[in-house]
PDB file of C-alpha atoms in Angstrom:
ATOM      1  CA  GLN T 315      25.174   5.068 -15.986  1.00 95.00           C
ATOM      2  CA  VAL T 316      28.164   2.977 -14.992  1.00 97.00           C
ATOM      3  CA  GLN T 317      31.490   4.819 -14.870  1.00 98.00           C
ATOM      4  CA  LEU T 318      34.933   3.994 -13.573  1.00 98.00           C
ATOM      5  CA  THR T 319      37.615   6.652 -13.242  1.00 98.00           C
ATOM      6  CA  GLU T 320      41.233   5.958 -12.365  1.00 98.00           C
ATOM      7  CA  SER T 321      43.384   8.577 -10.689  1.00 97.00           C
ATOM      8  CA  GLY T 322      46.883   8.747  -9.331  1.00 96.00           C
ATOM      9  CA  PRO T 323      50.337  10.203  -9.860  1.00 92.00           C
ATOM     10  CA  GLY T 324      51.691  10.196 -13.384  1.00 91.00           C
ATOM     11  CA  LEU T 325      55.289   9.809 -12.216  1.00 96.00           C
ATOM     12  CA  VAL T 326      56.698   7.505  -9.581  1.00 97.00           C
ATOM     13  CA  HIS T 327      60.359   7.111  -8.685  1.00 97.00           C
ATOM     14  CA  PRO T 328      62.017   3.687  -8.717  1.00 97.00           C
ATOM     15  CA  SER T 329      61.631   1.734  -5.462  1.00 97.00           C
ATOM     16  CA  GLU T 330      58.681   3.896  -4.396  1.00 97.00           C
ATOM     17  CA  THR T 331      55.051   2.872  -3.897  1.00 97.00           C
ATOM     18  CA  LEU T 332      52.305   3.422  -6.456  1.00 98.00           C
ATOM     19  CA  SER T 333      48.881   4.398  -5.138  1.00 98.00           C
ATOM     20  CA  LEU T 334      45.926   4.482  -7.513  1.00 98.00           C
ATOM     21  CA  THR T 335      42.229   5.095  -6.924  1.00 98.00           C
ATOM     22  CA  CYS T 336      39.310   3.827  -8.976  1.00 98.00           C
ATOM     23  CA  THR T 337      36.184   5.878  -8.331  1.00 98.00           C
ATOM     24  CA  VAL T 338      32.994   4.217  -9.527  1.00 98.00           C
ATOM     25  CA  SER T 339      29.447   5.385 -10.108  1.00 98.00           C
ATOM     26  CA  GLY T 340      26.236   3.787 -11.296  1.00 97.00           C
ATOM     27  CA  PHE T 341      26.663   0.610  -9.288  1.00 97.00           C
ATOM     28  CA  SER T 342      27.499  -0.610  -5.807  1.00 97.00           C
ATOM     29  CA  LEU T 343      30.859  -2.145  -4.892  1.00 98.00           C
ATOM     30  CA  THR T 344      28.977  -4.619  -2.701  1.00 98.00           C
ATOM     31  CA  GLY T 345      27.185  -5.939  -5.761  1.00 97.00           C
ATOM     32  CA  TYR T 346      29.962  -6.220  -8.327  1.00 97.00           C
ATOM     33  CA  SER T 347      33.618  -7.175  -8.498  1.00 98.00           C
ATOM     34  CA  VAL T 348      36.164  -4.645  -9.728  1.00 98.00           C
ATOM     35  CA  TYR T 349      39.424  -5.584 -11.400  1.00 98.00           C
ATOM     36  CA  TRP T 350      42.745  -3.892 -12.058  1.00 98.00           C
ATOM     37  CA  VAL T 351      44.466  -4.520 -15.399  1.00 98.00           C
ATOM     38  CA  ARG T 352      47.657  -2.916 -16.622  1.00 98.00           C
ATOM     39  CA  GLN T 353      49.326  -2.532 -19.994  1.00 98.00           C
ATOM     40  CA  PRO T 354      53.003  -1.749 -20.431  1.00 94.00           C
ATOM     41  CA  SER T 355      53.517   0.710 -23.260  1.00 89.00           C
ATOM     42  CA  GLY T 356      53.181  -1.071 -26.596  1.00 89.00           C
ATOM     43  CA  LYS T 357      52.533  -4.426 -24.952  1.00 95.00           C
ATOM     44  CA  GLY T 358      49.621  -6.648 -23.971  1.00 97.00           C
ATOM     45  CA  LEU T 359      47.146  -6.690 -21.115  1.00 98.00           C
ATOM     46  CA  GLU T 360      48.107  -8.021 -17.697  1.00 98.00           C
ATOM     47  CA  TRP T 361      45.501  -8.941 -15.083  1.00 98.00           C
ATOM     48  CA  MET T 362      46.632  -7.561 -11.759  1.00 98.00           C
ATOM     49  CA  GLY T 363      43.937  -8.399  -9.272  1.00 98.00           C
ATOM     50  CA  ARG T 364      40.344  -8.352  -8.132  1.00 98.00           C
ATOM     51  CA  MET T 365      38.286  -6.788  -5.382  1.00 98.00           C
ATOM     52  CA  ARG T 366      35.323  -9.080  -5.137  1.00 98.00           C
ATOM     53  CA  TYR T 367      31.817  -7.799  -4.267  1.00 97.00           C
ATOM     54  CA  ASN T 368      32.120  -9.447  -0.835  1.00 97.00           C
ATOM     55  CA  GLY T 369      35.476  -7.841  -0.053  1.00 97.00           C
ATOM     56  CA  ASP T 370      37.675 -10.812  -0.938  1.00 98.00           C
ATOM     57  CA  THR T 371      40.779 -10.152  -3.014  1.00 98.00           C
ATOM     58  CA  SER T 372      42.790 -12.130  -5.580  1.00 97.00           C
ATOM     59  CA  TYR T 373      46.145 -11.223  -7.071  1.00 97.00           C
ATOM     60  CA  ASN T 374      48.395 -11.917 -10.030  1.00 96.00           C
ATOM     61  CA  SER T 375      50.897 -14.527  -8.874  1.00 95.00           C
ATOM     62  CA  ALA T 376      53.897 -12.546 -10.101  1.00 96.00           C
ATOM     63  CA  LEU T 377      52.791  -9.339  -8.377  1.00 96.00           C
ATOM     64  CA  LYS T 378      51.286 -10.791  -5.231  1.00 96.00           C
ATOM     65  CA  SER T 379      54.228 -10.001  -2.955  1.00 97.00           C
ATOM     66  CA  ARG T 380      54.085  -6.263  -3.619  1.00 97.00           C
ATOM     67  CA  LEU T 381      50.437  -5.621  -4.509  1.00 98.00           C
ATOM     68  CA  SER T 382      47.473  -4.730  -2.328  1.00 98.00           C
ATOM     69  CA  ILE T 383      43.883  -3.945  -3.337  1.00 98.00           C
ATOM     70  CA  SER T 384      41.380  -2.453  -0.924  1.00 98.00           C
ATOM     71  CA  ARG T 385      38.158  -0.450  -1.009  1.00 98.00           C
ATOM     72  CA  ASP T 386      36.007   2.129   0.710  1.00 98.00           C
ATOM     73  CA  THR T 387      32.411   1.294  -0.110  1.00 97.00           C
ATOM     74  CA  SER T 388      31.119   4.523   1.444  1.00 97.00           C
ATOM     75  CA  LYS T 389      33.178   6.512  -1.059  1.00 98.00           C
ATOM     76  CA  ASN T 390      32.630   4.117  -3.973  1.00 98.00           C
ATOM     77  CA  GLN T 391      36.374   3.724  -4.351  1.00 98.00           C
ATOM     78  CA  VAL T 392      38.752   0.839  -4.959  1.00 98.00           C
ATOM     79  CA  PHE T 393      42.449   1.314  -4.243  1.00 98.00           C
ATOM     80  CA  LEU T 394      45.585  -0.258  -5.665  1.00 98.00           C
ATOM     81  CA  LYS T 395      48.914  -0.057  -3.896  1.00 98.00           C
ATOM     82  CA  MET T 396      52.057  -1.592  -5.320  1.00 98.00           C
ATOM     83  CA  ASN T 397      55.476  -1.192  -3.762  1.00 97.00           C
ATOM     84  CA  SER T 398      59.066  -1.455  -4.987  1.00 97.00           C
ATOM     85  CA  LEU T 399      58.242  -0.032  -8.393  1.00 97.00           C
ATOM     86  CA  GLN T 400      60.715  -0.506 -11.249  1.00 96.00           C
ATOM     87  CA  THR T 401      60.894   0.904 -14.763  1.00 95.00           C
ATOM     88  CA  ASP T 402      59.092  -2.106 -16.223  1.00 95.00           C
ATOM     89  CA  ASP T 403      56.033  -1.157 -14.153  1.00 96.00           C
ATOM     90  CA  THR T 404      55.597   1.802 -16.502  1.00 97.00           C
ATOM     91  CA  GLY T 405      52.342   1.651 -18.430  1.00 97.00           C
ATOM     92  CA  THR T 406      48.619   2.321 -18.369  1.00 98.00           C
ATOM     93  CA  TYR T 407      46.601   1.065 -15.424  1.00 98.00           C
ATOM     94  CA  TYR T 408      42.899   0.344 -15.840  1.00 98.00           C
ATOM     95  CA  CYS T 409      40.091  -0.516 -13.482  1.00 98.00           C
ATOM     96  CA  THR T 410      37.200  -2.471 -14.911  1.00 98.00           C
ATOM     97  CA  ARG T 411      33.836  -3.964 -14.059  1.00 97.00           C
ATOM     98  CA  ASP T 412      32.670  -6.036 -16.967  1.00 90.00           C
ATOM     99  CA  PRO T 413      31.817  -4.837 -19.478  1.00 94.00           C
ATOM    100  CA  TYR T 414      32.861  -1.341 -18.404  1.00 97.00           C
ATOM    101  CA  TRP T 415      36.421  -0.008 -18.379  1.00 97.00           C
ATOM    102  CA  GLY T 416      37.916   3.217 -17.176  1.00 98.00           C
ATOM    103  CA  GLN T 417      39.937   5.373 -19.524  1.00 97.00           C
ATOM    104  CA  GLY T 418      43.130   4.287 -17.791  1.00 97.00           C
ATOM    105  CA  VAL T 419      45.854   6.243 -16.042  1.00 98.00           C
ATOM    106  CA  MET T 420      49.381   6.399 -17.404  1.00 97.00           C
ATOM    107  CA  VAL T 421      52.095   5.745 -14.837  1.00 98.00           C
ATOM    108  CA  THR T 422      55.766   6.361 -15.570  1.00 97.00           C
ATOM    109  CA  VAL T 423      58.446   4.965 -13.299  1.00 97.00           C
ATOM    110  CA  SER T 424      61.540   7.078 -13.662  1.00 96.00           C
ATOM    111  CA  SER T 425      64.112   8.866 -11.580  1.00 94.00           C
TER     112      SER T 425
ATOM    113  CA  ASP D  34      48.175 -20.269 -13.280  1.00 96.00           C
ATOM    114  CA  ILE D  35      46.302 -20.929 -16.520  1.00 97.00           C
ATOM    115  CA  VAL D  36      48.371 -19.964 -19.565  1.00 98.00           C
ATOM    116  CA  MET D  37      46.574 -18.509 -22.565  1.00 98.00           C
ATOM    117  CA  THR D  38      48.246 -18.831 -25.969  1.00 98.00           C
ATOM    118  CA  GLN D  39      47.006 -16.778 -28.919  1.00 98.00           C
ATOM    119  CA  THR D  40      47.920 -17.286 -32.555  1.00 97.00           C
ATOM    120  CA  PRO D  41      48.818 -15.695 -34.838  1.00 97.00           C
ATOM    121  CA  SER D  42      50.448 -12.684 -33.201  1.00 97.00           C
ATOM    122  CA  SER D  43      49.396 -10.583 -36.188  1.00 97.00           C
ATOM    123  CA  GLN D  44      47.633 -10.919 -39.475  1.00 97.00           C
ATOM    124  CA  ALA D  45      46.731  -8.657 -42.350  1.00 96.00           C
ATOM    125  CA  VAL D  46      43.525  -9.068 -44.321  1.00 96.00           C
ATOM    126  CA  SER D  47      41.559  -7.095 -46.876  1.00 96.00           C
ATOM    127  CA  ALA D  48      38.198  -5.601 -46.072  1.00 96.00           C
ATOM    128  CA  GLY D  49      35.433  -8.089 -46.705  1.00 97.00           C
ATOM    129  CA  GLU D  50      37.583 -11.121 -46.010  1.00 97.00           C
ATOM    130  CA  LYS D  51      36.964 -13.635 -43.251  1.00 97.00           C
ATOM    131  CA  VAL D  52      39.518 -13.886 -40.470  1.00 98.00           C
ATOM    132  CA  THR D  53      39.991 -16.393 -37.681  1.00 98.00           C
ATOM    133  CA  MET D  54      42.229 -16.237 -34.657  1.00 98.00           C
ATOM    134  CA  SER D  55      42.971 -18.884 -32.081  1.00 98.00           C
ATOM    135  CA  CYS D  56      43.199 -18.965 -28.308  1.00 98.00           C
ATOM    136  CA  LYS D  57      44.302 -22.061 -26.411  1.00 98.00           C
ATOM    137  CA  SER D  58      44.305 -22.519 -22.647  1.00 98.00           C
ATOM    138  CA  SER D  59      46.626 -24.739 -20.620  1.00 98.00           C
ATOM    139  CA  GLN D  60      43.636 -26.316 -18.897  1.00 98.00           C
ATOM    140  CA  SER D  61      39.958 -26.688 -19.616  1.00 98.00           C
ATOM    141  CA  LEU D  62      37.796 -23.616 -19.124  1.00 98.00           C
ATOM    142  CA  LEU D  63      34.584 -25.649 -19.196  1.00 98.00           C
ATOM    143  CA  TYR D  64      32.865 -25.792 -15.842  1.00 97.00           C
ATOM    144  CA  SER D  65      31.038 -29.100 -15.694  1.00 95.00           C
ATOM    145  CA  GLU D  66      28.241 -27.983 -13.388  1.00 96.00           C
ATOM    146  CA  ASN D  67      26.853 -25.304 -15.705  1.00 95.00           C
ATOM    147  CA  LYS D  68      28.459 -26.383 -19.021  1.00 97.00           C
ATOM    148  CA  LYS D  69      29.821 -22.861 -19.514  1.00 98.00           C
ATOM    149  CA  ASN D  70      33.252 -21.945 -20.876  1.00 98.00           C
ATOM    150  CA  TYR D  71      34.823 -19.133 -18.867  1.00 98.00           C
ATOM    151  CA  LEU D  72      36.439 -17.397 -21.832  1.00 98.00           C
ATOM    152  CA  ALA D  73      36.101 -13.801 -23.027  1.00 98.00           C
ATOM    153  CA  TRP D  74      37.288 -11.904 -26.087  1.00 98.00           C
ATOM    154  CA  TYR D  75      38.272  -8.234 -26.004  1.00 98.00           C
ATOM    155  CA  GLN D  76      38.972  -5.739 -28.755  1.00 98.00           C
ATOM    156  CA  GLN D  77      41.412  -2.897 -28.184  1.00 98.00           C
ATOM    157  CA  LYS D  78      41.607  -0.212 -30.830  1.00 97.00           C
ATOM    158  CA  PRO D  79      44.604   2.127 -30.960  1.00 94.00           C
ATOM    159  CA  GLY D  80      44.555   4.631 -28.116  1.00 94.00           C
ATOM    160  CA  GLN D  81      41.429   3.163 -26.520  1.00 97.00           C
ATOM    161  CA  SER D  82      40.530   1.031 -23.523  1.00 97.00           C
ATOM    162  CA  PRO D  83      39.721  -2.608 -24.234  1.00 98.00           C
ATOM    163  CA  LYS D  84      36.144  -3.428 -25.116  1.00 98.00           C
ATOM    164  CA  LEU D  85      34.423  -6.672 -24.171  1.00 98.00           C
ATOM    165  CA  LEU D  86      33.136  -8.362 -27.320  1.00 98.00           C
ATOM    166  CA  ILE D  87      32.227 -11.877 -26.238  1.00 98.00           C
ATOM    167  CA  SER D  88      31.798 -13.693 -22.942  1.00 98.00           C
ATOM    168  CA  TRP D  89      31.131 -17.346 -22.144  1.00 98.00           C
ATOM    169  CA  ALA D  90      33.141 -18.152 -25.283  1.00 98.00           C
ATOM    170  CA  SER D  91      30.283 -17.368 -27.678  1.00 98.00           C
ATOM    171  CA  THR D  92      27.874 -14.784 -26.218  1.00 98.00           C
ATOM    172  CA  ARG D  93      28.166 -11.421 -27.925  1.00 98.00           C
ATOM    173  CA  GLU D  94      27.816  -8.321 -25.784  1.00 97.00           C
ATOM    174  CA  SER D  95      24.958  -5.976 -26.559  1.00 96.00           C
ATOM    175  CA  GLY D  96      25.726  -3.831 -29.598  1.00 96.00           C
ATOM    176  CA  VAL D  97      28.548  -6.003 -30.924  1.00 98.00           C
ATOM    177  CA  PRO D  98      28.061  -6.645 -34.651  1.00 97.00           C
ATOM    178  CA  ASP D  99      27.090 -10.177 -35.554  1.00 97.00           C
ATOM    179  CA  ARG D 100      30.141 -10.521 -37.786  1.00 98.00           C
ATOM    180  CA  PHE D 101      32.057 -11.273 -34.566  1.00 98.00           C
ATOM    181  CA  ILE D 102      31.621 -14.945 -33.737  1.00 98.00           C
ATOM    182  CA  GLY D 103      33.131 -16.777 -30.799  1.00 98.00           C
ATOM    183  CA  SER D 104      33.361 -20.554 -30.761  1.00 98.00           C
ATOM    184  CA  GLY D 105      35.139 -23.442 -29.093  1.00 98.00           C
ATOM    185  CA  SER D 106      35.079 -25.327 -25.836  1.00 98.00           C
ATOM    186  CA  GLY D 107      37.414 -26.811 -23.286  1.00 98.00           C
ATOM    187  CA  THR D 108      40.892 -25.606 -24.203  1.00 98.00           C
ATOM    188  CA  ASP D 109      40.499 -24.472 -27.838  1.00 98.00           C
ATOM    189  CA  PHE D 110      38.696 -21.296 -28.819  1.00 98.00           C
ATOM    190  CA  THR D 111      38.326 -19.213 -31.957  1.00 98.00           C
ATOM    191  CA  LEU D 112      37.255 -15.681 -32.753  1.00 98.00           C
ATOM    192  CA  THR D 113      35.983 -15.281 -36.286  1.00 98.00           C
ATOM    193  CA  ILE D 114      35.211 -12.020 -38.044  1.00 98.00           C
ATOM    194  CA  SER D 115      33.043 -13.070 -40.949  1.00 97.00           C
ATOM    195  CA  SER D 116      33.622  -9.988 -43.118  1.00 96.00           C
ATOM    196  CA  VAL D 117      36.318  -7.684 -41.826  1.00 97.00           C
ATOM    197  CA  GLN D 118      35.637  -3.951 -41.878  1.00 97.00           C
ATOM    198  CA  ALA D 119      38.221  -1.161 -41.760  1.00 96.00           C
ATOM    199  CA  GLU D 120      37.080  -0.233 -38.244  1.00 96.00           C
ATOM    200  CA  ASP D 121      38.035  -3.712 -36.995  1.00 97.00           C
ATOM    201  CA  LEU D 122      41.692  -2.654 -36.960  1.00 97.00           C
ATOM    202  CA  ALA D 123      42.638  -3.584 -33.397  1.00 97.00           C
ATOM    203  CA  VAL D 124      44.368  -6.039 -31.123  1.00 98.00           C
ATOM    204  CA  TYR D 125      42.177  -8.885 -29.940  1.00 98.00           C
ATOM    205  CA  TYR D 126      42.762 -10.557 -26.587  1.00 98.00           C
ATOM    206  CA  CYS D 127      41.284 -13.643 -25.024  1.00 98.00           C
ATOM    207  CA  GLU D 128      40.964 -13.915 -21.262  1.00 98.00           C
ATOM    208  CA  GLN D 129      40.120 -16.833 -19.016  1.00 98.00           C
ATOM    209  CA  TYR D 130      38.020 -16.179 -15.940  1.00 98.00           C
ATOM    210  CA  TYR D 131      37.677 -19.809 -14.923  1.00 98.00           C
ATOM    211  CA  ASP D 132      40.088 -19.435 -12.045  1.00 96.00           C
ATOM    212  CA  THR D 133      42.038 -16.708 -10.325  1.00 95.00           C
ATOM    213  CA  PRO D 134      44.392 -15.283 -11.190  1.00 96.00           C
ATOM    214  CA  PHE D 135      42.577 -14.517 -14.407  1.00 97.00           C
ATOM    215  CA  THR D 136      44.940 -14.400 -17.369  1.00 98.00           C
ATOM    216  CA  PHE D 137      45.058 -12.838 -20.812  1.00 98.00           C
ATOM    217  CA  GLY D 138      46.549 -14.113 -24.002  1.00 98.00           C
ATOM    218  CA  SER D 139      49.269 -12.057 -25.668  1.00 98.00           C
ATOM    219  CA  GLY D 140      46.915 -10.764 -28.341  1.00 98.00           C
ATOM    220  CA  THR D 141      46.396 -10.952 -32.095  1.00 98.00           C
ATOM    221  CA  LYS D 142      46.952  -7.726 -33.984  1.00 98.00           C
ATOM    222  CA  LEU D 143      44.617  -7.356 -36.936  1.00 98.00           C
ATOM    223  CA  GLU D 144      45.807  -5.150 -39.760  1.00 96.00           C
ATOM    224  CA  ILE D 145      43.776  -4.138 -42.767  1.00 91.00           C
ATOM    225  CA  LYS D 146      45.510  -4.323 -46.142  1.00 90.00           C
TER     226      LYS D 146
END
């Protein structure tokens, strides 16, 4: 069955880089697009970006300058890297492949 | 970027009542070549990941109760719950996938009286 599992550090210091991994099973990354969505605590959903099935990427306009999404198809993994983190980047980060969502990973940006 | 505006931000209804919520986009989500509206509705219950309810503006996902009804076209869309149940307590988001970057509305929080 289709599963997506996010992993990464729970705590990141301000100005540092966030690195998250989405490990998928039950489908091929060359057949489906995978998306990253985040949710600041107590707030709404924010679309971050997409790794398309063909390897193309798209990004949220406001995050584009500090966000990078990549993949390793042999490991069934999609990666998110975002630099220059600030406290308002705190929240839950999800990877998703419609209609499936991961459980999310909570990231806190704090010194 | 396409801006998605949801109203109201919250509403409280009694079980059994009908509820409607609105989602408006800053540009049309109707693709002329296939006549499809690139609009989805998600439900997020407290402490859970979002769940896709409806895609293509009106197509319910498998297993979604038929009390959830999506309608609309172009720039104006509506999610209707025909008879609200206690388990429908959640925040509902619309999302456009017509063009990247995809964008979400700010959500409508549904409370049960």
